[in-house]
PDB file of N, CA and C in Angstrom:
ATOM      1  N   MET A   1     -43.918 -58.602-244.282  1.00  0.00           N
ATOM      2  CA  MET A   1     -42.541 -58.933-243.626  1.00  0.00           C
ATOM      3  C   MET A   1     -43.341 -59.691-242.824  1.00  0.00           C
ATOM      4  N   ASN A   2     -42.686 -60.816-242.247  1.00  0.00           N
ATOM      5  CA  ASN A   2     -42.346 -60.993-241.004  1.00  0.00           C
ATOM      6  C   ASN A   2     -42.493 -60.398-239.889  1.00  0.00           C
ATOM      7  N   ILE A   3     -42.710 -61.279-238.669  1.00  0.00           N
ATOM      8  CA  ILE A   3     -42.945 -60.194-237.220  1.00  0.00           C
ATOM      9  C   ILE A   3     -42.386 -61.288-236.143  1.00  0.00           C
ATOM     10  N   LEU A   4     -41.592 -60.841-235.535  1.00  0.00           N
ATOM     11  CA  LEU A   4     -40.648 -61.973-234.754  1.00  0.00           C
ATOM     12  C   LEU A   4     -40.297 -61.231-233.583  1.00  0.00           C
ATOM     13  N   SER A   5     -40.959 -60.055-233.228  1.00  0.00           N
ATOM     14  CA  SER A   5     -40.571 -58.983-232.306  1.00  0.00           C
ATOM     15  C   SER A   5     -41.181 -57.418-232.073  1.00  0.00           C
ATOM     16  N   TYR A   6     -41.344 -56.933-231.131  1.00  0.00           N
ATOM     17  CA  TYR A   6     -42.207 -55.647-230.098  1.00  0.00           C
ATOM     18  C   TYR A   6     -41.689 -54.810-230.697  1.00  0.00           C
ATOM     19  N   GLN A   7     -40.865 -54.623-231.821  1.00  0.00           N
ATOM     20  CA  GLN A   7     -39.742 -53.324-233.006  1.00  0.00           C
ATOM     21  C   GLN A   7     -39.995 -53.732-234.267  1.00  0.00           C
ATOM     22  N   ASN A   8     -41.145 -55.038-235.139  1.00  0.00           N
ATOM     23  CA  ASN A   8     -41.591 -55.770-236.309  1.00  0.00           C
ATOM     24  C   ASN A   8     -42.426 -54.991-235.185  1.00  0.00           C
ATOM     25  N   ILE A   9     -43.947 -55.137-234.830  1.00  0.00           N
ATOM     26  CA  ILE A   9     -44.850 -54.298-234.333  1.00  0.00           C
ATOM     27  C   ILE A   9     -44.964 -53.068-235.150  1.00  0.00           C
ATOM     28  N   GLU A  10     -44.074 -52.587-233.977  1.00  0.00           N
ATOM     29  CA  GLU A  10     -44.100 -50.822-234.188  1.00  0.00           C
ATOM     30  C   GLU A  10     -43.463 -50.234-235.506  1.00  0.00           C
ATOM     31  N   ASN A  11     -42.555 -50.569-235.837  1.00  0.00           N
ATOM     32  CA  ASN A  11     -42.257 -50.867-238.128  1.00  0.00           C
ATOM     33  C   ASN A  11     -43.717 -51.127-238.674  1.00  0.00           C
ATOM     34  N   TYR A  12     -44.393 -52.654-238.483  1.00  0.00           N
ATOM     35  CA  TYR A  12     -45.195 -52.936-239.213  1.00  0.00           C
ATOM     36  C   TYR A  12     -46.572 -52.438-239.585  1.00  0.00           C
ATOM     37  N   LEU A  13     -46.539 -51.025-238.458  1.00  0.00           N
ATOM     38  CA  LEU A  13     -48.260 -50.629-238.110  1.00  0.00           C
ATOM     39  C   LEU A  13     -47.970 -48.370-237.965  1.00  0.00           C
ATOM     40  N   GLN A  14     -46.859 -48.487-237.265  1.00  0.00           N
ATOM     41  CA  GLN A  14     -46.543 -47.425-237.169  1.00  0.00           C
ATOM     42  C   GLN A  14     -46.094 -46.585-238.304  1.00  0.00           C
ATOM     43  N   ASP A  15     -47.063 -45.107-238.104  1.00  0.00           N
ATOM     44  CA  ASP A  15     -47.023 -43.964-239.372  1.00  0.00           C
ATOM     45  C   ASP A  15     -47.518 -44.939-240.677  1.00  0.00           C
ATOM     46  N   LYS A  16     -49.069 -46.042-240.858  1.00  0.00           N
ATOM     47  CA  LYS A  16     -49.225 -46.150-241.510  1.00  0.00           C
ATOM     48  C   LYS A  16     -50.111 -46.135-241.826  1.00  0.00           C
ATOM     49  N   GLN A  17     -51.559 -46.304-242.995  1.00  0.00           N
ATOM     50  CA  GLN A  17     -52.299 -46.376-242.976  1.00  0.00           C
ATOM     51  C   GLN A  17     -52.894 -48.122-242.992  1.00  0.00           C
ATOM     52  N   VAL A  18     -54.018 -48.672-242.397  1.00  0.00           N
ATOM     53  CA  VAL A  18     -53.915 -50.071-241.424  1.00  0.00           C
ATOM     54  C   VAL A  18     -55.727 -50.342-241.910  1.00  0.00           C
ATOM     55  N   TYR A  19     -55.932 -51.625-242.418  1.00  0.00           N
ATOM     56  CA  TYR A  19     -56.814 -52.461-242.376  1.00  0.00           C
ATOM     57  C   TYR A  19     -57.279 -52.971-241.235  1.00  0.00           C
ATOM     58  N   PHE A  20     -58.262 -53.087-240.395  1.00  0.00           N
ATOM     59  CA  PHE A  20     -58.569 -53.617-239.585  1.00  0.00           C
ATOM     60  C   PHE A  20     -59.885 -53.973-240.194  1.00  0.00           C
ATOM     61  N   LYS A  21     -59.419 -54.900-239.110  1.00  0.00           N
ATOM     62  CA  LYS A  21     -60.620 -57.010-239.599  1.00  0.00           C
ATOM     63  C   LYS A  21     -61.041 -57.460-238.202  1.00  0.00           C
ATOM     64  N   THR A  22     -60.854 -55.984-237.226  1.00  0.00           N
ATOM     65  CA  THR A  22     -61.772 -56.230-235.326  1.00  0.00           C
ATOM     66  C   THR A  22     -61.854 -55.022-235.379  1.00  0.00           C
ATOM     67  N   GLU A  23     -62.716 -54.737-234.317  1.00  0.00           N
ATOM     68  CA  GLU A  23     -62.610 -53.376-234.183  1.00  0.00           C
ATOM     69  C   GLU A  23     -62.282 -53.382-232.305  1.00  0.00           C
ATOM     70  N   ILE A  24     -61.972 -51.951-232.344  1.00  0.00           N
ATOM     71  CA  ILE A  24     -61.444 -51.875-231.014  1.00  0.00           C
ATOM     72  C   ILE A  24     -62.109 -50.720-230.554  1.00  0.00           C
ATOM     73  N   VAL A  25     -62.051 -51.207-229.413  1.00  0.00           N
ATOM     74  CA  VAL A  25     -63.233 -50.058-228.322  1.00  0.00           C
ATOM     75  C   VAL A  25     -62.237 -49.709-227.521  1.00  0.00           C
ATOM     76  N   ASN A  26     -62.375 -48.206-225.988  1.00  0.00           N
ATOM     77  CA  ASN A  26     -61.540 -48.053-224.927  1.00  0.00           C
ATOM     78  C   ASN A  26     -62.276 -48.830-223.951  1.00  0.00           C
ATOM     79  N   SER A  27     -61.202 -48.681-222.573  1.00  0.00           N
ATOM     80  CA  SER A  27     -62.747 -48.879-221.671  1.00  0.00           C
ATOM     81  C   SER A  27     -63.810 -48.412-220.782  1.00  0.00           C
ATOM     82  N   ASP A  28     -64.011 -47.237-221.906  1.00  0.00           N
ATOM     83  CA  ASP A  28     -65.452 -46.841-221.601  1.00  0.00           C
ATOM     84  C   ASP A  28     -66.207 -47.359-222.712  1.00  0.00           C
ATOM     85  N   PHE A  29     -65.797 -48.010-223.521  1.00  0.00           N
ATOM     86  CA  PHE A  29     -66.724 -48.867-224.841  1.00  0.00           C
ATOM     87  C   PHE A  29     -67.240 -48.834-225.563  1.00  0.00           C
ATOM     88  N   LYS A  30     -66.426 -46.839-225.373  1.00  0.00           N
ATOM     89  CA  LYS A  30     -66.405 -46.174-227.354  1.00  0.00           C
ATOM     90  C   LYS A  30     -64.887 -46.879-228.363  1.00  0.00           C
ATOM     91  N   THR A  31     -66.251 -46.804-229.523  1.00  0.00           N
ATOM     92  CA  THR A  31     -65.936 -47.397-230.133  1.00  0.00           C
ATOM     93  C   THR A  31     -64.295 -46.132-230.934  1.00  0.00           C
ATOM     94  N   ILE A  32     -63.171 -46.823-231.176  1.00  0.00           N
ATOM     95  CA  ILE A  32     -61.574 -46.062-231.306  1.00  0.00           C
ATOM     96  C   ILE A  32     -61.803 -46.417-233.091  1.00  0.00           C
ATOM     97  N   ALA A  33     -62.278 -47.658-232.889  1.00  0.00           N
ATOM     98  CA  ALA A  33     -61.746 -48.407-234.606  1.00  0.00           C
ATOM     99  C   ALA A  33     -62.531 -49.033-235.885  1.00  0.00           C
ATOM    100  N   GLU A  34     -63.071 -48.980-236.559  1.00  0.00           N
ATOM    101  CA  GLU A  34     -64.619 -49.864-236.499  1.00  0.00           C
ATOM    102  C   GLU A  34     -63.394 -50.818-237.683  1.00  0.00           C
ATOM    103  N   SER A  35     -64.584 -52.354-237.237  1.00  0.00           N
ATOM    104  CA  SER A  35     -63.778 -52.841-238.453  1.00  0.00           C
ATOM    105  C   SER A  35     -63.950 -52.978-239.696  1.00  0.00           C
ATOM    106  N   GLY A  36     -62.949 -53.416-240.272  1.00  0.00           N
ATOM    107  CA  GLY A  36     -63.608 -53.676-242.040  1.00  0.00           C
ATOM    108  C   GLY A  36     -63.424 -52.254-242.948  1.00  0.00           C
ATOM    109  N   LYS A  37     -62.821 -51.365-242.189  1.00  0.00           N
ATOM    110  CA  LYS A  37     -61.932 -50.007-242.621  1.00  0.00           C
ATOM    111  C   LYS A  37     -60.687 -49.854-242.401  1.00  0.00           C
ATOM    112  N   VAL A  38     -60.581 -48.619-243.231  1.00  0.00           N
ATOM    113  CA  VAL A  38     -58.369 -48.091-243.132  1.00  0.00           C
ATOM    114  C   VAL A  38     -58.529 -47.037-241.742  1.00  0.00           C
ATOM    115  N   HIS A  39     -58.094 -46.570-240.724  1.00  0.00           N
ATOM    116  CA  HIS A  39     -57.283 -45.639-239.805  1.00  0.00           C
ATOM    117  C   HIS A  39     -55.909 -45.701-240.304  1.00  0.00           C
ATOM    118  N   ASN A  40     -55.485 -44.805-239.288  1.00  0.00           N
ATOM    119  CA  ASN A  40     -54.705 -44.081-239.490  1.00  0.00           C
ATOM    120  C   ASN A  40     -54.075 -44.302-238.580  1.00  0.00           C
ATOM    121  N   ILE A  41     -52.968 -45.090-238.345  1.00  0.00           N
ATOM    122  CA  ILE A  41     -51.886 -45.667-236.889  1.00  0.00           C
ATOM    123  C   ILE A  41     -50.251 -44.631-236.741  1.00  0.00           C
ATOM    124  N   ASP A  42     -50.571 -43.192-235.632  1.00  0.00           N
ATOM    125  CA  ASP A  42     -49.890 -42.946-235.646  1.00  0.00           C
ATOM    126  C   ASP A  42     -48.362 -43.453-235.073  1.00  0.00           C
ATOM    127  N   LYS A  43     -48.824 -44.234-233.705  1.00  0.00           N
ATOM    128  CA  LYS A  43     -47.857 -43.941-232.879  1.00  0.00           C
ATOM    129  C   LYS A  43     -48.149 -45.687-232.709  1.00  0.00           C
ATOM    130  N   VAL A  44     -47.146 -46.391-232.032  1.00  0.00           N
ATOM    131  CA  VAL A  44     -47.378 -48.162-231.072  1.00  0.00           C
ATOM    132  C   VAL A  44     -46.087 -48.233-231.238  1.00  0.00           C
ATOM    133  N   ASP A  45     -47.036 -48.622-229.119  1.00  0.00           N
ATOM    134  CA  ASP A  45     -46.009 -49.379-227.745  1.00  0.00           C
ATOM    135  C   ASP A  45     -46.073 -50.454-227.917  1.00  0.00           C
ATOM    136  N   VAL A  46     -45.250 -51.773-227.725  1.00  0.00           N
ATOM    137  CA  VAL A  46     -45.520 -53.007-227.325  1.00  0.00           C
ATOM    138  C   VAL A  46     -44.236 -52.746-226.039  1.00  0.00           C
ATOM    139  N   THR A  47     -45.463 -54.024-224.804  1.00  0.00           N
ATOM    140  CA  THR A  47     -44.404 -53.673-223.760  1.00  0.00           C
ATOM    141  C   THR A  47     -45.263 -55.293-223.064  1.00  0.00           C
ATOM    142  N   ARG A  48     -44.056 -56.015-222.894  1.00  0.00           N
ATOM    143  CA  ARG A  48     -45.088 -56.782-221.710  1.00  0.00           C
ATOM    144  C   ARG A  48     -44.841 -56.737-220.101  1.00  0.00           C
ATOM    145  N   ILE A  49     -46.035 -56.794-220.003  1.00  0.00           N
ATOM    146  CA  ILE A  49     -45.941 -56.857-218.412  1.00  0.00           C
ATOM    147  C   ILE A  49     -45.804 -58.021-217.395  1.00  0.00           C
ATOM    148  N   SER A  50     -45.865 -58.741-217.925  1.00  0.00           N
ATOM    149  CA  SER A  50     -45.839 -59.981-216.965  1.00  0.00           C
ATOM    150  C   SER A  50     -45.614 -61.391-217.916  1.00  0.00           C
ATOM    151  N   ASP A  51     -45.326 -62.545-216.933  1.00  0.00           N
ATOM    152  CA  ASP A  51     -45.707 -63.416-217.606  1.00  0.00           C
ATOM    153  C   ASP A  51     -46.617 -63.948-218.803  1.00  0.00           C
ATOM    154  N   GLU A  52     -48.247 -63.237-218.401  1.00  0.00           N
ATOM    155  CA  GLU A  52     -49.348 -63.959-220.212  1.00  0.00           C
ATOM    156  C   GLU A  52     -49.561 -62.777-220.464  1.00  0.00           C
ATOM    157  N   ARG A  53     -49.151 -61.328-220.178  1.00  0.00           N
ATOM    158  CA  ARG A  53     -49.826 -60.627-220.388  1.00  0.00           C
ATOM    159  C   ARG A  53     -48.744 -59.094-220.598  1.00  0.00           C
ATOM    160  N   VAL A  54     -49.130 -58.119-222.051  1.00  0.00           N
ATOM    161  CA  VAL A  54     -48.623 -57.770-223.383  1.00  0.00           C
ATOM    162  C   VAL A  54     -49.895 -56.461-223.525  1.00  0.00           C
ATOM    163  N   ALA A  55     -48.793 -55.107-222.974  1.00  0.00           N
ATOM    164  CA  ALA A  55     -49.847 -53.910-222.939  1.00  0.00           C
ATOM    165  C   ALA A  55     -49.474 -53.224-224.518  1.00  0.00           C
ATOM    166  N   PHE A  56     -50.039 -52.678-225.516  1.00  0.00           N
ATOM    167  CA  PHE A  56     -50.638 -52.842-226.765  1.00  0.00           C
ATOM    168  C   PHE A  56     -50.811 -51.131-226.834  1.00  0.00           C
ATOM    169  N   THR A  57     -49.941 -50.272-226.812  1.00  0.00           N
ATOM    170  CA  THR A  57     -50.460 -48.520-226.848  1.00  0.00           C
ATOM    171  C   THR A  57     -50.991 -48.008-228.407  1.00  0.00           C
ATOM    172  N   ILE A  58     -51.549 -47.696-228.468  1.00  0.00           N
ATOM    173  CA  ILE A  58     -51.711 -48.028-230.250  1.00  0.00           C
ATOM    174  C   ILE A  58     -53.023 -46.367-230.263  1.00  0.00           C
ATOM    175  N   VAL A  59     -52.248 -45.293-231.451  1.00  0.00           N
ATOM    176  CA  VAL A  59     -53.370 -44.125-231.422  1.00  0.00           C
ATOM    177  C   VAL A  59     -53.752 -43.823-232.723  1.00  0.00           C
ATOM    178  N   ILE A  60     -54.832 -44.197-233.202  1.00  0.00           N
ATOM    179  CA  ILE A  60     -55.419 -45.202-234.084  1.00  0.00           C
ATOM    180  C   ILE A  60     -56.448 -42.881-234.597  1.00  0.00           C
ATOM    181  N   ASN A  61     -55.702 -42.767-235.759  1.00  0.00           N
ATOM    182  CA  ASN A  61     -56.727 -40.905-235.872  1.00  0.00           C
ATOM    183  C   ASN A  61     -56.366 -40.446-235.133  1.00  0.00           C
ATOM    184  N   GLY A  62     -55.678 -40.195-234.269  1.00  0.00           N
ATOM    185  CA  GLY A  62     -55.239 -38.953-233.194  1.00  0.00           C
ATOM    186  C   GLY A  62     -56.135 -39.672-231.712  1.00  0.00           C
ATOM    187  N   ALA A  63     -56.488 -41.009-231.509  1.00  0.00           N
ATOM    188  CA  ALA A  63     -57.433 -41.219-229.865  1.00  0.00           C
ATOM    189  C   ALA A  63     -56.343 -42.493-230.128  1.00  0.00           C
ATOM    190  N   GLU A  64     -55.824 -42.520-228.238  1.00  0.00           N
ATOM    191  CA  GLU A  64     -55.054 -43.608-228.467  1.00  0.00           C
ATOM    192  C   GLU A  64     -55.650 -43.761-227.182  1.00  0.00           C
ATOM    193  N   THR A  65     -55.091 -45.350-227.279  1.00  0.00           N
ATOM    194  CA  THR A  65     -55.951 -46.748-226.371  1.00  0.00           C
ATOM    195  C   THR A  65     -55.243 -48.020-225.934  1.00  0.00           C
ATOM    196  N   THR A  66     -54.969 -48.047-224.721  1.00  0.00           N
ATOM    197  CA  THR A  66     -53.914 -48.755-224.210  1.00  0.00           C
ATOM    198  C   THR A  66     -54.622 -50.606-224.142  1.00  0.00           C
ATOM    199  N   MET A  67     -54.400 -51.559-225.520  1.00  0.00           N
ATOM    200  CA  MET A  67     -55.408 -53.351-225.679  1.00  0.00           C
ATOM    201  C   MET A  67     -53.666 -54.030-224.141  1.00  0.00           C
ATOM    202  N   TYR A  68     -54.563 -55.117-223.190  1.00  0.00           N
ATOM    203  CA  TYR A  68     -53.860 -55.790-222.754  1.00  0.00           C
ATOM    204  C   TYR A  68     -54.431 -57.321-223.108  1.00  0.00           C
ATOM    205  N   GLU A  69     -52.772 -57.826-223.579  1.00  0.00           N
ATOM    206  CA  GLU A  69     -53.492 -59.132-224.138  1.00  0.00           C
ATOM    207  C   GLU A  69     -52.822 -60.154-223.860  1.00  0.00           C
ATOM    208  N   TYR A  70     -53.903 -61.099-223.356  1.00  0.00           N
ATOM    209  CA  TYR A  70     -53.548 -62.475-222.645  1.00  0.00           C
ATOM    210  C   TYR A  70     -52.857 -63.501-223.436  1.00  0.00           C
ATOM    211  N   LYS A  71     -51.340 -62.810-224.260  1.00  0.00           N
ATOM    212  CA  LYS A  71     -51.202 -63.874-225.268  1.00  0.00           C
ATOM    213  C   LYS A  71     -49.618 -64.561-224.919  1.00  0.00           C
ATOM    214  N   SER A  72     -48.715 -65.192-225.927  1.00  0.00           N
ATOM    215  CA  SER A  72     -47.431 -65.189-225.559  1.00  0.00           C
ATOM    216  C   SER A  72     -47.026 -64.601-226.669  1.00  0.00           C
ATOM    217  N   ASP A  73     -45.599 -64.205-227.126  1.00  0.00           N
ATOM    218  CA  ASP A  73     -45.495 -63.123-228.306  1.00  0.00           C
ATOM    219  C   ASP A  73     -45.847 -63.932-229.364  1.00  0.00           C
ATOM    220  N   LEU A  74     -45.445 -65.694-229.369  1.00  0.00           N
ATOM    221  CA  LEU A  74     -45.886 -65.426-230.829  1.00  0.00           C
ATOM    222  C   LEU A  74     -47.255 -66.108-231.005  1.00  0.00           C
ATOM    223  N   GLU A  75     -48.331 -65.572-229.889  1.00  0.00           N
ATOM    224  CA  GLU A  75     -50.316 -65.883-230.063  1.00  0.00           C
ATOM    225  C   GLU A  75     -49.918 -63.953-230.478  1.00  0.00           C
ATOM    226  N   LEU A  76     -49.318 -63.236-230.510  1.00  0.00           N
ATOM    227  CA  LEU A  76     -49.457 -62.036-230.216  1.00  0.00           C
ATOM    228  C   LEU A  76     -49.316 -61.058-231.852  1.00  0.00           C
ATOM    229  N   PHE A  77     -47.666 -62.001-232.524  1.00  0.00           N
ATOM    230  CA  PHE A  77     -47.117 -61.600-234.131  1.00  0.00           C
ATOM    231  C   PHE A  77     -48.780 -62.349-235.107  1.00  0.00           C
ATOM    232  N   ALA A  78     -49.010 -63.445-234.399  1.00  0.00           N
ATOM    233  CA  ALA A  78     -50.282 -63.749-234.836  1.00  0.00           C
ATOM    234  C   ALA A  78     -51.691 -62.953-234.715  1.00  0.00           C
ATOM    235  N   TRP A  79     -51.545 -62.851-234.176  1.00  0.00           N
ATOM    236  CA  TRP A  79     -53.208 -61.531-233.902  1.00  0.00           C
ATOM    237  C   TRP A  79     -52.601 -60.547-234.575  1.00  0.00           C
ATOM    238  N   ILE A  80     -51.695 -59.465-234.158  1.00  0.00           N
ATOM    239  CA  ILE A  80     -51.302 -58.849-234.777  1.00  0.00           C
ATOM    240  C   ILE A  80     -51.294 -58.795-236.594  1.00  0.00           C
ATOM    241  N   LYS A  81     -50.941 -60.178-236.886  1.00  0.00           N
ATOM    242  CA  LYS A  81     -51.241 -60.151-238.413  1.00  0.00           C
ATOM    243  C   LYS A  81     -51.912 -59.814-239.876  1.00  0.00           C
ATOM    244  N   THR A  82     -53.214 -60.978-238.293  1.00  0.00           N
ATOM    245  CA  THR A  82     -54.673 -61.417-238.770  1.00  0.00           C
ATOM    246  C   THR A  82     -55.536 -60.238-238.909  1.00  0.00           C
ATOM    247  N   ASN A  83     -55.094 -59.242-237.504  1.00  0.00           N
ATOM    248  CA  ASN A  83     -56.689 -57.711-237.145  1.00  0.00           C
ATOM    249  C   ASN A  83     -55.354 -56.577-237.693  1.00  0.00           C
ATOM    250  N   PHE A  84     -55.179 -56.391-238.250  1.00  0.00           N
ATOM    251  CA  PHE A  84     -54.244 -55.664-238.257  1.00  0.00           C
ATOM    252  C   PHE A  84     -53.733 -55.059-239.608  1.00  0.00           C
ATOM    253  N   ILE A  85     -53.363 -55.130-241.043  1.00  0.00           N
ATOM    254  CA  ILE A  85     -53.091 -55.181-242.084  1.00  0.00           C
ATOM    255  C   ILE A  85     -52.925 -53.891-243.137  1.00  0.00           C
ATOM    256  N   PRO A  86     -51.659 -53.203-243.215  1.00  0.00           N
ATOM    257  CA  PRO A  86     -50.847 -52.800-243.538  1.00  0.00           C
ATOM    258  C   PRO A  86     -51.996 -52.464-245.569  1.00  0.00           C
ATOM    259  N   VAL A  87     -52.284 -51.585-245.311  1.00  0.00           N
ATOM    260  CA  VAL A  87     -52.517 -51.364-246.548  1.00  0.00           C
ATOM    261  C   VAL A  87     -51.594 -50.842-248.060  1.00  0.00           C
ATOM    262  N   SER A  88     -50.248 -51.308-247.610  1.00  0.00           N
ATOM    263  CA  SER A  88     -49.030 -51.207-249.006  1.00  0.00           C
ATOM    264  C   SER A  88     -49.214 -52.842-249.015  1.00  0.00           C
ATOM    265  N   GLU A  89     -49.336 -53.852-247.704  1.00  0.00           N
ATOM    266  CA  GLU A  89     -49.551 -54.622-247.718  1.00  0.00           C
ATOM    267  C   GLU A  89     -50.350 -55.129-248.605  1.00  0.00           C
ATOM    268  N   LEU A  90     -52.119 -55.459-248.370  1.00  0.00           N
ATOM    269  CA  LEU A  90     -53.389 -55.262-249.357  1.00  0.00           C
ATOM    270  C   LEU A  90     -52.575 -55.021-250.954  1.00  0.00           C
ATOM    271  N   VAL A  91     -52.479 -53.680-251.291  1.00  0.00           N
ATOM    272  CA  VAL A  91     -52.147 -53.809-252.584  1.00  0.00           C
ATOM    273  C   VAL A  91     -50.797 -54.702-253.568  1.00  0.00           C
ATOM    274  N   GLU A  92     -49.986 -54.957-251.813  1.00  0.00           N
ATOM    275  CA  GLU A  92     -49.115 -56.400-252.948  1.00  0.00           C
ATOM    276  C   GLU A  92     -50.012 -57.130-253.274  1.00  0.00           C
ATOM    277  N   ARG A  93     -50.085 -57.554-252.371  1.00  0.00           N
ATOM    278  CA  ARG A  93     -51.677 -58.823-252.177  1.00  0.00           C
ATOM    279  C   ARG A  93     -52.067 -58.727-253.936  1.00  0.00           C
ATOM    280  N   TRP A  94     -52.446 -58.022-253.256  1.00  0.00           N
ATOM    281  CA  TRP A  94     -53.816 -58.203-254.436  1.00  0.00           C
ATOM    282  C   TRP A  94     -53.347 -57.856-256.745  1.00  0.00           C
ATOM    283  N   MET A  95     -52.154 -56.844-256.088  1.00  0.00           N
ATOM    284  CA  MET A  95     -50.804 -56.681-257.602  1.00  0.00           C
ATOM    285  C   MET A  95     -50.462 -57.868-257.122  1.00  0.00           C
ATOM    286  N   SER A  96     -50.256 -59.062-257.206  1.00  0.00           N
ATOM    287  CA  SER A  96     -49.808 -59.821-257.329  1.00  0.00           C
ATOM    288  C   SER A  96     -50.522 -61.164-257.609  1.00  0.00           C
TER     289      SER A  96
END
């Protein structure tokens, strides 16, 4: 799936099992999602809050966290595709 909008990000990740290539921690530095593992994603919300900053709110295994990324839209889309891979997409790649 190509990611070309914030809605695409939400559709790409929401209500799916996703393999995380990067660790996600909350503001208290408590690990929410370990890297190299599959986690359940319930909800995803992406909002541009300024020209240079995006709020990326995600509910992982029932725990909600918000990450603030300093990226352009295209950089954010590439970062999502690189670090969060739905299991269904992994299976598709493996089967082909």
